[in-house]
Structures are given as structure tokens and as C-alpha cells.
Coordinates of N, CA and C (backbone and C1' of nucleotides) in Angstrom, one line a residue:
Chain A
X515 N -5.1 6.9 33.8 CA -4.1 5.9 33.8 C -4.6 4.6 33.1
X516 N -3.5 4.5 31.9 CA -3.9 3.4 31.1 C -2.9 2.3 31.4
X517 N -3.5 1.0 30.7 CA -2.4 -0.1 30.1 C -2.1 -0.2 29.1
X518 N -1.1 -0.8 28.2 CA -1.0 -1.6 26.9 C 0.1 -2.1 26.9
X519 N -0.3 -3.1 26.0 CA 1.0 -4.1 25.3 C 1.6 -3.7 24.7
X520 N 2.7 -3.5 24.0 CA 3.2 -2.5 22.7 C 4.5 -4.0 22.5
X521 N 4.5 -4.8 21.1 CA 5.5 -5.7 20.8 C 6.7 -5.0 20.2
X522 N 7.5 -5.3 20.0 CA 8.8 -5.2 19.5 C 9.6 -6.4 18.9
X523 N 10.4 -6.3 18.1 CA 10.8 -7.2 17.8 C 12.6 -6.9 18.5
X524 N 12.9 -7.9 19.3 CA 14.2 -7.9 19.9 C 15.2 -7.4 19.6
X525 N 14.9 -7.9 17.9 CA 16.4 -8.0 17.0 C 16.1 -6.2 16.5
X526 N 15.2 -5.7 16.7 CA 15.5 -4.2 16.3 C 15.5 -3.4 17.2
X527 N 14.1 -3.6 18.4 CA 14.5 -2.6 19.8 C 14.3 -3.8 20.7
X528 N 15.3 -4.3 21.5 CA 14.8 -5.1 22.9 C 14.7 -4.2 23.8
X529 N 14.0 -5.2 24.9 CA 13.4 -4.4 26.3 C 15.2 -4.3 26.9
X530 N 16.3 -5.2 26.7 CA 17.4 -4.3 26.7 C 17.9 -3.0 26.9
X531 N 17.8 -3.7 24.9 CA 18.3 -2.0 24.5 C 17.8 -1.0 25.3
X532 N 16.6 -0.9 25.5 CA 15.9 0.5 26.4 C 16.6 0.4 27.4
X533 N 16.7 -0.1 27.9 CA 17.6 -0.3 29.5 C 18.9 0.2 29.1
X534 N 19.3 0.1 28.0 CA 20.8 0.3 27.9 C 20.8 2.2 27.3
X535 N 19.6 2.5 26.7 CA 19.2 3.7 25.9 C 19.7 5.1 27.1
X536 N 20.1 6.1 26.4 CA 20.0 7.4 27.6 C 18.7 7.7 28.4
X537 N 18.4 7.9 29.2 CA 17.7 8.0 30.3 C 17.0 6.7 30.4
X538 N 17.3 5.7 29.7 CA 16.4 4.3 29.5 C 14.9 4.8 28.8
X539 N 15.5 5.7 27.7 CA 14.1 6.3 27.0 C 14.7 6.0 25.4
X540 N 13.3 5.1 24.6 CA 13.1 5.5 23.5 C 12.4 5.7 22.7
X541 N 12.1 6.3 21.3 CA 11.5 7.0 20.3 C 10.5 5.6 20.0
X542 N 9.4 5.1 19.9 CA 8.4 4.2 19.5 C 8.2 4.5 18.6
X543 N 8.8 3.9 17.6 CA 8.7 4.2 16.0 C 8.5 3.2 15.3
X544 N 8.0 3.2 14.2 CA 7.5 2.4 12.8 C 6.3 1.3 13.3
X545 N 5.1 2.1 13.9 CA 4.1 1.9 13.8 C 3.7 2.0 12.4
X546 N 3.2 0.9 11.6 CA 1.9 1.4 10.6 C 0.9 0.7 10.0
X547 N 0.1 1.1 11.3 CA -1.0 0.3 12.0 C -2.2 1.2 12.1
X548 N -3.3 1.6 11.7 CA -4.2 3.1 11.7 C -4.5 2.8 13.5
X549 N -5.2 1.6 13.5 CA -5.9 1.0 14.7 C -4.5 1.7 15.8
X550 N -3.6 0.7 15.5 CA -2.3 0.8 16.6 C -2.0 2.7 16.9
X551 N -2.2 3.2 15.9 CA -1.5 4.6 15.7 C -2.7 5.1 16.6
X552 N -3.7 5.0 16.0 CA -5.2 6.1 16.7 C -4.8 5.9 18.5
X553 N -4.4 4.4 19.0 CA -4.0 4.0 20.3 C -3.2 5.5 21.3
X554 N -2.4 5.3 20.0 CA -1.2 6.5 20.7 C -1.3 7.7 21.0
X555 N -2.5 8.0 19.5 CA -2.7 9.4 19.2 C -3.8 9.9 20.3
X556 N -4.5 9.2 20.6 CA -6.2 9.7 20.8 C -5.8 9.1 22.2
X557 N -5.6 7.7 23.0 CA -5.7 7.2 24.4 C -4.7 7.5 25.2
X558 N -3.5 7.3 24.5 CA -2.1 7.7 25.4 C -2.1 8.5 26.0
X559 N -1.6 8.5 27.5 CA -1.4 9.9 28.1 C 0.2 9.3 29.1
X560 N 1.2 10.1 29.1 CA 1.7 10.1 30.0 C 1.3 9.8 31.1
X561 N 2.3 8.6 31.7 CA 2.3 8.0 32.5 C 1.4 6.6 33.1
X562 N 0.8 6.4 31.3 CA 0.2 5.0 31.4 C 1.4 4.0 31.8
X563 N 0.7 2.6 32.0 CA 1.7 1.7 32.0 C 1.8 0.9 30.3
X564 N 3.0 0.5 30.0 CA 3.6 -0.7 29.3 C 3.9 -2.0 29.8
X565 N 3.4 -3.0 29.5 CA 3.9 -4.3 28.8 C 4.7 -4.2 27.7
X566 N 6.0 -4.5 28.0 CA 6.8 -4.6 26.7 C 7.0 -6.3 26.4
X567 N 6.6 -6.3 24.6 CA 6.4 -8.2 24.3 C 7.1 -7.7 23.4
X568 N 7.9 -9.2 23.1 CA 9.1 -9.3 22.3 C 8.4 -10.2 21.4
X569 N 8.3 -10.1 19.7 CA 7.9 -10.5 18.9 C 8.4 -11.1 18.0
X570 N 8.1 -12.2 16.9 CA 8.9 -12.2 16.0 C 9.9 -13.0 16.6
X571 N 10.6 -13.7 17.4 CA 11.7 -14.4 18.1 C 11.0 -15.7 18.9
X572 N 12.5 -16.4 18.9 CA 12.3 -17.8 19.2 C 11.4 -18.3 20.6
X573 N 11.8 -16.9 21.4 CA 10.4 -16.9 22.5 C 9.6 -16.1 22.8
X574 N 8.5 -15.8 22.6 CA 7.9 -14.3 22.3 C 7.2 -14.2 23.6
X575 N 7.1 -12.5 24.1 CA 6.6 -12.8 25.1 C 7.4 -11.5 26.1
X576 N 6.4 -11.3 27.5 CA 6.6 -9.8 27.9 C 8.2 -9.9 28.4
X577 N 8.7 -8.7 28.3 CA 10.3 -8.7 28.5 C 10.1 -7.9 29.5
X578 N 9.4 -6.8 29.9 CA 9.5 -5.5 31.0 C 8.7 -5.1 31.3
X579 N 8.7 -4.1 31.9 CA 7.4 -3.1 32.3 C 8.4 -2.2 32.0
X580 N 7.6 -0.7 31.2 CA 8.0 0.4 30.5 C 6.9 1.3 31.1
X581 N 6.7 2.8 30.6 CA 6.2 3.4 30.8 C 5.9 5.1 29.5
X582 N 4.9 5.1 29.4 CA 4.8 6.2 27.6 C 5.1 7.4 29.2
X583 N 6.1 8.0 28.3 CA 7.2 9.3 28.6 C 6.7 10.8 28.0
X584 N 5.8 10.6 26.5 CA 6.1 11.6 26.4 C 4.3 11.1 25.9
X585 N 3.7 13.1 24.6 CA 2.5 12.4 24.1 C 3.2 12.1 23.0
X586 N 2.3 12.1 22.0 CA 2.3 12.2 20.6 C 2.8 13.0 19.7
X587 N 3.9 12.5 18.8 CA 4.7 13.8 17.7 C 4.8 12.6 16.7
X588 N 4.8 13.7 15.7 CA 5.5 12.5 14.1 C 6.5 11.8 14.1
X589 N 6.5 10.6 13.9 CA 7.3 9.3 13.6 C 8.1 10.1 12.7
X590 N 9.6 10.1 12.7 CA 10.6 10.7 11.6 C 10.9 9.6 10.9
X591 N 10.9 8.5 11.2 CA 11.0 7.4 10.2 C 9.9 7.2 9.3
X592 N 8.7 7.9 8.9 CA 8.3 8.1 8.0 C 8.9 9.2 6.8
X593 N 9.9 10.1 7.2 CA 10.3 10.5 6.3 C 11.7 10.1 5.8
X594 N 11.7 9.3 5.9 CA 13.9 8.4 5.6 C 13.6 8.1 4.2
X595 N 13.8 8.5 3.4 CA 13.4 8.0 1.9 C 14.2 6.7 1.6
X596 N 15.1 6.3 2.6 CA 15.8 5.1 2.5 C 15.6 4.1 3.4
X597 N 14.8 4.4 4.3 CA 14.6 3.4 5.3 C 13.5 2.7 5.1
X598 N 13.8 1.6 5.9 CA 12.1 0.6 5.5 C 10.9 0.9 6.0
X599 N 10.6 2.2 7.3 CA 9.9 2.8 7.2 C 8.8 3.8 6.9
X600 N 9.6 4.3 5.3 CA 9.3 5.3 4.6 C 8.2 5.5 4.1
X601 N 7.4 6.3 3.9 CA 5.7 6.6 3.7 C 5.8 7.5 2.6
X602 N 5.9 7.3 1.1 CA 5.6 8.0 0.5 C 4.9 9.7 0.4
X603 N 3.7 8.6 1.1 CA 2.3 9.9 1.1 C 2.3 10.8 2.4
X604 N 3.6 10.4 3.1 CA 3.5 11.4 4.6 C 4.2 12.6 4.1
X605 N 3.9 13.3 4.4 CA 4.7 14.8 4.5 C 5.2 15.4 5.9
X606 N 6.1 16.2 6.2 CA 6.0 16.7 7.6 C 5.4 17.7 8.0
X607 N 4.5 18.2 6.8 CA 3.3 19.3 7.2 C 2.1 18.4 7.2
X608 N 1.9 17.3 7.1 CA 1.2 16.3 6.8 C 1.3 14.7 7.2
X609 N 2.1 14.9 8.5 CA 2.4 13.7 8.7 C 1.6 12.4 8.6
X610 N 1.5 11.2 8.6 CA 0.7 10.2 8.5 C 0.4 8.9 9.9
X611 N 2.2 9.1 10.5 CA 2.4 8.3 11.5 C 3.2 8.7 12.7
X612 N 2.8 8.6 13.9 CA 3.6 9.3 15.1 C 4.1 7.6 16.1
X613 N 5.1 8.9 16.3 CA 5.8 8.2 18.2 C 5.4 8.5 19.0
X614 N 5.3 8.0 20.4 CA 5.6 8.0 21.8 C 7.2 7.9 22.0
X615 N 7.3 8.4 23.3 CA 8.7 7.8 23.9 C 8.0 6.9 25.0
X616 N 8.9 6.3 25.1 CA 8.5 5.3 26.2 C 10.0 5.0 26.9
X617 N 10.0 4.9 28.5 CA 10.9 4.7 29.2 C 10.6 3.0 29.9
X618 N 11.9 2.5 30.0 CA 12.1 1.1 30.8 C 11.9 1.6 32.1
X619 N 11.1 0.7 32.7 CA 11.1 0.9 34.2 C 11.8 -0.6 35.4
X620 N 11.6 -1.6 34.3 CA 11.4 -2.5 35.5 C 11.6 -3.8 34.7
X621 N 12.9 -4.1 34.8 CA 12.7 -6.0 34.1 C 12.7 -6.8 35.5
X622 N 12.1 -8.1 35.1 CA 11.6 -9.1 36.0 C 11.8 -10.6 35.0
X623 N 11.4 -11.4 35.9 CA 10.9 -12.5 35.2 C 10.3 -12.4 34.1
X624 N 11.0 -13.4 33.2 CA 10.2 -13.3 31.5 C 9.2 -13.6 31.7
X625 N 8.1 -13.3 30.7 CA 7.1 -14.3 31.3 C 6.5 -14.8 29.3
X626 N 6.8 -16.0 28.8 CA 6.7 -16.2 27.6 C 4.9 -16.3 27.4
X627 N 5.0 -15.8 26.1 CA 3.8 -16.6 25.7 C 2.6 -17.6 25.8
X628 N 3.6 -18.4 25.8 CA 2.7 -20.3 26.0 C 2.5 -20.5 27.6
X629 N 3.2 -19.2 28.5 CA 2.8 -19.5 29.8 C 1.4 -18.6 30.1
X630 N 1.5 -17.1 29.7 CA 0.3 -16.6 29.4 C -0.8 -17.4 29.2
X631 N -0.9 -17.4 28.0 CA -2.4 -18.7 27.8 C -2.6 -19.6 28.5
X632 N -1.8 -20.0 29.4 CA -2.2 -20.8 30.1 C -2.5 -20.4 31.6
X633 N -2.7 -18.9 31.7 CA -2.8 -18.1 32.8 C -4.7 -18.2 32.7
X634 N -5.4 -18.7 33.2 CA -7.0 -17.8 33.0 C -6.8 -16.8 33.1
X635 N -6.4 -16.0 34.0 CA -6.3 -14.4 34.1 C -6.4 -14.0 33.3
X636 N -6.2 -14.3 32.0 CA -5.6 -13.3 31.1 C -6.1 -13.8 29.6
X637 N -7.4 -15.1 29.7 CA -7.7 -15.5 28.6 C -8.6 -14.7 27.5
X638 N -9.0 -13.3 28.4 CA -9.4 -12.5 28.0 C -8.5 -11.5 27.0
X639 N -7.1 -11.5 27.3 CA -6.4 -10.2 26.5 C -6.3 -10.6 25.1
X640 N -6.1 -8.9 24.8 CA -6.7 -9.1 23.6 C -5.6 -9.5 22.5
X641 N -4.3 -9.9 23.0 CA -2.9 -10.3 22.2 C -3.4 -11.7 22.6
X642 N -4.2 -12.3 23.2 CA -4.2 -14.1 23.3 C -5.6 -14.2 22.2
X643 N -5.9 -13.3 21.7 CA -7.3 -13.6 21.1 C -7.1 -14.5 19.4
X644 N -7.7 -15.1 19.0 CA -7.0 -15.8 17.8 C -7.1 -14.4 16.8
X645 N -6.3 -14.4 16.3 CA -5.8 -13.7 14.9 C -5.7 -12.4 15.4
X646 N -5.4 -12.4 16.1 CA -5.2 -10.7 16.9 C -3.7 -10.5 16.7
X647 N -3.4 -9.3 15.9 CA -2.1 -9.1 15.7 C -1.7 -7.5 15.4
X648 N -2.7 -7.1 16.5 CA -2.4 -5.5 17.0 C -1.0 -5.3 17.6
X649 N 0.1 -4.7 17.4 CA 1.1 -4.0 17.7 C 1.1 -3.2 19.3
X650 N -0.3 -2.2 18.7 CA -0.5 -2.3 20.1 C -1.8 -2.5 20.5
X651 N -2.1 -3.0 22.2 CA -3.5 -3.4 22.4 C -3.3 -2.8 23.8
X652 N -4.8 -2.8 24.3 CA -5.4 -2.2 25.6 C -5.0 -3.6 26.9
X653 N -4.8 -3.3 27.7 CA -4.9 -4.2 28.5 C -5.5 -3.5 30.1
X654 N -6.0 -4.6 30.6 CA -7.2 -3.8 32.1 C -5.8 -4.2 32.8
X655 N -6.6 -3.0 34.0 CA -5.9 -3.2 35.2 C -5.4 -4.7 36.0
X656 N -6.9 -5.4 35.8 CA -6.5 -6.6 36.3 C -5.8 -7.8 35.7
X657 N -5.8 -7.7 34.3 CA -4.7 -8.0 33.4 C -3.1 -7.8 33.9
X658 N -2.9 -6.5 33.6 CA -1.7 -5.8 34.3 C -1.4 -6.2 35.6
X659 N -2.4 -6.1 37.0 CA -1.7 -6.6 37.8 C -1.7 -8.0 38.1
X660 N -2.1 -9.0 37.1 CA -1.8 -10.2 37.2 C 0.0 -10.6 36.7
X661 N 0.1 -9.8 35.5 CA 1.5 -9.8 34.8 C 2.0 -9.6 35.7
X662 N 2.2 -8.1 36.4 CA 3.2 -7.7 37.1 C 3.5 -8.4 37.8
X663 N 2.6 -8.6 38.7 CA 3.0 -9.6 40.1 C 3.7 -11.0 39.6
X664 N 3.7 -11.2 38.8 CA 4.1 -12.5 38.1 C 5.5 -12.3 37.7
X665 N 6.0 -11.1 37.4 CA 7.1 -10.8 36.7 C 7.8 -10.8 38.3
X666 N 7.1 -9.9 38.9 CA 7.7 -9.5 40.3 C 8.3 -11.0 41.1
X667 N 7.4 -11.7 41.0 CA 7.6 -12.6 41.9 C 7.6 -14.4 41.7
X668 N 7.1 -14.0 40.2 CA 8.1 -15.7 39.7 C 9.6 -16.0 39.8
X669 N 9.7 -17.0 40.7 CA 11.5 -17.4 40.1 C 11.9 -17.2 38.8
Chain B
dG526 P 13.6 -19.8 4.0 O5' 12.3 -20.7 3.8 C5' 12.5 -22.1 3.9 C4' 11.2 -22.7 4.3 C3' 10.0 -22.2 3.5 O3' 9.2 -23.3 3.2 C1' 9.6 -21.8 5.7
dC527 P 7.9 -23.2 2.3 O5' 6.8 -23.3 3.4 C5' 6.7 -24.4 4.3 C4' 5.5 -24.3 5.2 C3' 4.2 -23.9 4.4 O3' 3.2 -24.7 4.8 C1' 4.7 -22.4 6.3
dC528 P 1.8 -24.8 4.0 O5' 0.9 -23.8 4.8 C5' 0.7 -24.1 6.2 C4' 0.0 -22.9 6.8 C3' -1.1 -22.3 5.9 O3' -2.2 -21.9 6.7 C1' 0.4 -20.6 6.6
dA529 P -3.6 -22.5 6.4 O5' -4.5 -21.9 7.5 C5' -4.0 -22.1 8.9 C4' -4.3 -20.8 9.7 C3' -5.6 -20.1 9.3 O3' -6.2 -19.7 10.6 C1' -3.8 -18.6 9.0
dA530 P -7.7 -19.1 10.6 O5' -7.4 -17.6 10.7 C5' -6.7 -17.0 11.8 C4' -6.4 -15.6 11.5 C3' -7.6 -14.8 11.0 O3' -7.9 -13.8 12.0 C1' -5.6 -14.4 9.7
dC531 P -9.1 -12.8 11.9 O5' -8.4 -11.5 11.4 C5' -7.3 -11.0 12.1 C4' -6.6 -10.0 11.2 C3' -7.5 -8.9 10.7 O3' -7.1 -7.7 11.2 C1' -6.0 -9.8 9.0
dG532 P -7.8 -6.3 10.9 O5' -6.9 -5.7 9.8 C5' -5.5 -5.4 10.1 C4' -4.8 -4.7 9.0 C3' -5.6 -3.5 8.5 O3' -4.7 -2.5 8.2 C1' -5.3 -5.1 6.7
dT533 P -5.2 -1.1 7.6 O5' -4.8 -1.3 6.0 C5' -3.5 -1.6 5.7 C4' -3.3 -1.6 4.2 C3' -3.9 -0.4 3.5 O3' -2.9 0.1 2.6 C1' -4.7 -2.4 2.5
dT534 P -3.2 1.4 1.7 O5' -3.4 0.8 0.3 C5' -2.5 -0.2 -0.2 C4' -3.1 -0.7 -1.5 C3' -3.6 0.4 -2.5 O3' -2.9 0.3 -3.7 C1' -5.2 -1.4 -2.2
dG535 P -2.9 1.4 -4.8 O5' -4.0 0.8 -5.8 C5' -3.9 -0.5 -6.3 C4' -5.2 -0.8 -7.1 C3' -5.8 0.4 -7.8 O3' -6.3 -0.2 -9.0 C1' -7.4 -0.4 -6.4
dG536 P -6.4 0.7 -10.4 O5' -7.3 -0.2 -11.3 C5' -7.2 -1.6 -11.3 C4' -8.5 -2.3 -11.4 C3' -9.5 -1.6 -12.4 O3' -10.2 -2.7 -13.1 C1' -10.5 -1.7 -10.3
dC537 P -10.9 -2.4 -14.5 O5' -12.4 -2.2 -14.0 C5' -13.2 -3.3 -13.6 C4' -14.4 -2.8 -12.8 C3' -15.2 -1.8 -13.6 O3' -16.1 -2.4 -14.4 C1' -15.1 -1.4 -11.2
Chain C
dG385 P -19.6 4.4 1.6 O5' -19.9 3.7 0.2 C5' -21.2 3.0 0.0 C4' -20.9 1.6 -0.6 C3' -20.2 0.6 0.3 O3' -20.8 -0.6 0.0 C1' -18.9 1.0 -1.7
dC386 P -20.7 -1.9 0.9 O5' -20.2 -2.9 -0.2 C5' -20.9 -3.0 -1.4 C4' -20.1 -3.9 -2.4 C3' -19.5 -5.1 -1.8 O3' -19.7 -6.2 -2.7 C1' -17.8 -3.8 -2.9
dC387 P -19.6 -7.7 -2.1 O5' -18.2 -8.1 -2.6 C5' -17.8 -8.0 -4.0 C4' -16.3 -8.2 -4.2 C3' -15.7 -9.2 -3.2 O3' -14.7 -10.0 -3.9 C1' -14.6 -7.3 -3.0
dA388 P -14.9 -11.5 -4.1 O5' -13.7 -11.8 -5.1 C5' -13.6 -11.0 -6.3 C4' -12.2 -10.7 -6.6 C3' -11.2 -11.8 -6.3 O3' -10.2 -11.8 -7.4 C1' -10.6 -9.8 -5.1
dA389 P -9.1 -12.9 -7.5 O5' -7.8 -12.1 -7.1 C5' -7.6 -10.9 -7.8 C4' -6.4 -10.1 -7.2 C3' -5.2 -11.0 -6.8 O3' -4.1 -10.4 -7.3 C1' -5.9 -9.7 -4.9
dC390 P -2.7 -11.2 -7.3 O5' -1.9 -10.4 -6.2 C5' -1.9 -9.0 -6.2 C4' -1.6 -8.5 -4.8 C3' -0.3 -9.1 -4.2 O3' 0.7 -8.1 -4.1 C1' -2.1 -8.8 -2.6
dG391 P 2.1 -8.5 -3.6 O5' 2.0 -8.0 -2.1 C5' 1.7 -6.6 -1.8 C4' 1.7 -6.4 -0.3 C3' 2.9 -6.9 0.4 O3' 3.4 -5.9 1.3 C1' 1.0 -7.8 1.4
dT392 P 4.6 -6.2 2.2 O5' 3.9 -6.6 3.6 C5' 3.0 -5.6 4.2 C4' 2.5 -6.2 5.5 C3' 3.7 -6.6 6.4 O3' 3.5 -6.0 7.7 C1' 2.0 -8.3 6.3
dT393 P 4.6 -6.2 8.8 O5' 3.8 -7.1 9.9 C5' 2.5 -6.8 10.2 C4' 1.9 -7.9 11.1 C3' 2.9 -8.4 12.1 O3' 2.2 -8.4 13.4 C1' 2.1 -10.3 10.8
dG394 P 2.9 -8.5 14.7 O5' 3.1 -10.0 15.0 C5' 1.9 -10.8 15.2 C4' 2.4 -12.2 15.2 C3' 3.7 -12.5 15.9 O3' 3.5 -13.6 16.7 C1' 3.7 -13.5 13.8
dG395 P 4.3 -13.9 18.0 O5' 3.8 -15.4 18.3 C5' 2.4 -15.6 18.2 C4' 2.2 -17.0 17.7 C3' 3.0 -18.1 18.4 O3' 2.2 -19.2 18.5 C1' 3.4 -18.1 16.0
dC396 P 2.5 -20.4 19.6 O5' 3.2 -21.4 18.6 C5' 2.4 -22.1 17.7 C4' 3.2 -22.8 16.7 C3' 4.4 -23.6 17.3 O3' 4.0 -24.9 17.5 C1' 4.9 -22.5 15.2

DNA sequence: GCCAACGTTGGC
DNA sequence: GCCAACGTTGGC
């Protein structure tokens, strides 16, 4: 049983939309990230936890608690020859980039950014680190249950 | 929109 | 394999 952060950007998947998604599951796509990808491929296992962070937006910062659903299969948005995800050099006998599914479990209190860093708990993670701009990152247990309890039980 | 920091590409 | 140039990320 793992942790990680996995960001999003709102305006394409919010910790919402999952909530709103069929079974509150969806396809974790357009990773393309080697570092981020190897994450999914090689550590993931069913039934780690998620931090879902909302990226890119006027307040960035964890939206949920989620959960990876499934393992590893090829990102099909590497093959959309029209979409912004498209990978030339991927093939589907040869894929280059994969999904997780990942299910919503639990919204709570937002908990932004600029309140983070100002947590000690957590001055160690590796999304507060300067120029750290992993997609996805590891996070410890005691990381995790600092968030959670925070989400759980902040006004 | 700016820009620091990082990742990727490709010539050599 | 080096490294300069370029592209991307993402907070502000």
C-alpha cells in the first residue's frame, strides 16, 4: 500500500468530474512524463491511495482523496492522431504511454497550496520541493495522514 | 503573461 | 555522450 499525488488540471478532469464519472471512475490519461509513467507502471498497485491536486488554476491544491482502481494498460490517447495527446512514435503493439483508472473516494475540505507549505508536516513532500514539477510524486504515510485528517476535519 | 526550473531533442 | 537550444510545467 502506496501513496501519491497525481495533479490535474480542473479545467480538463476535476476531482468533480470523477465524482460525477460512472462508478466515480476514471481513465488517468496524457501522462508524458518517463519519471511519472515508470510511477504507474513499475509502483502502482491497486488499492494505493491518491491525493488528487488541481493544477494550473487560480487555486491549486488537493481537491480529494481517490484511489488507483485498476493496474497498468496503454494510454489510448496516445493514439488520437488528432488529439493533443498524440505520440507519433507510439504504436499499439508498441505502446509508449499508459493509464491507471483511478476512482473518487472522498471529497473534504480543500486544502490549497500556500496552506500546505505552511504545514511542517509536509515540508518534506516532494510537490513543495523547489522546481519539482512531477505530475506524479510519492508521498509517505505520514504525509497522507497529515492531509487526510486535515481534509477530514478542517472547517 | 512572466519566468524559473526542468525535461527532451538532436547535432556533433 | 555532451550540451546548447528548445519546449513544457505551473505558480504567481
Amino acid at each position: 500500500m502506496r501513496y501519491w499525488l497525481m495533479k490535474s488540471e480542473p479545467d480538463e478532469v476535476s476531482f468533480d468530474d470523477v465524482l460525477a464519472a460512472p462508478a466515480q471512475t476514471v481513465a488517468w490519461f496524457g501522462v508524458r512524463n518517463y519519471q511519472a509513467r515508470n510511477f504507474m507502471r513499475d509502483a502502482m498497485q491497486v488499492g494505493d491511495g491518491i491525493l488528487f491536486y488541481h493544477s494550473s488554476c487560480a487555486v491549486p491544491g488537493v481537491a480529494g482523496i481517490a484511489e488507483v482502481v485498476s493496474g497498468p494498460y496503454p494510454d489510448a490517447s496516445q493514439f488520437d492522431s488528432g488529439g493533443k495527446y498524440f505520440d507519433p512514435k507510439a504504436t499499439p503493439a508498441q505502446p509508449r504511454w499508459i493509464s491507471v483508472d483511478v476512482q473518487a473516494k472522498e471529497k473534504g475540505r480543500y486544502l490549497p497550496l500556500a496552506e500546505m507549505r505552511a504545514m511542517p508536516a509536509l515540508e518534506d513532500m516532494v510537490l513543495l520541493q523547489k522546481g519539482s514539477r512531477l505530475s506524479i510524486s510519492p508521498v509517505t504515510s505520514a504525509q497522507w495522514n497529515t492531509i487526510v485528517d486535515f481534509i477530514r476535519t478542517t472547517p
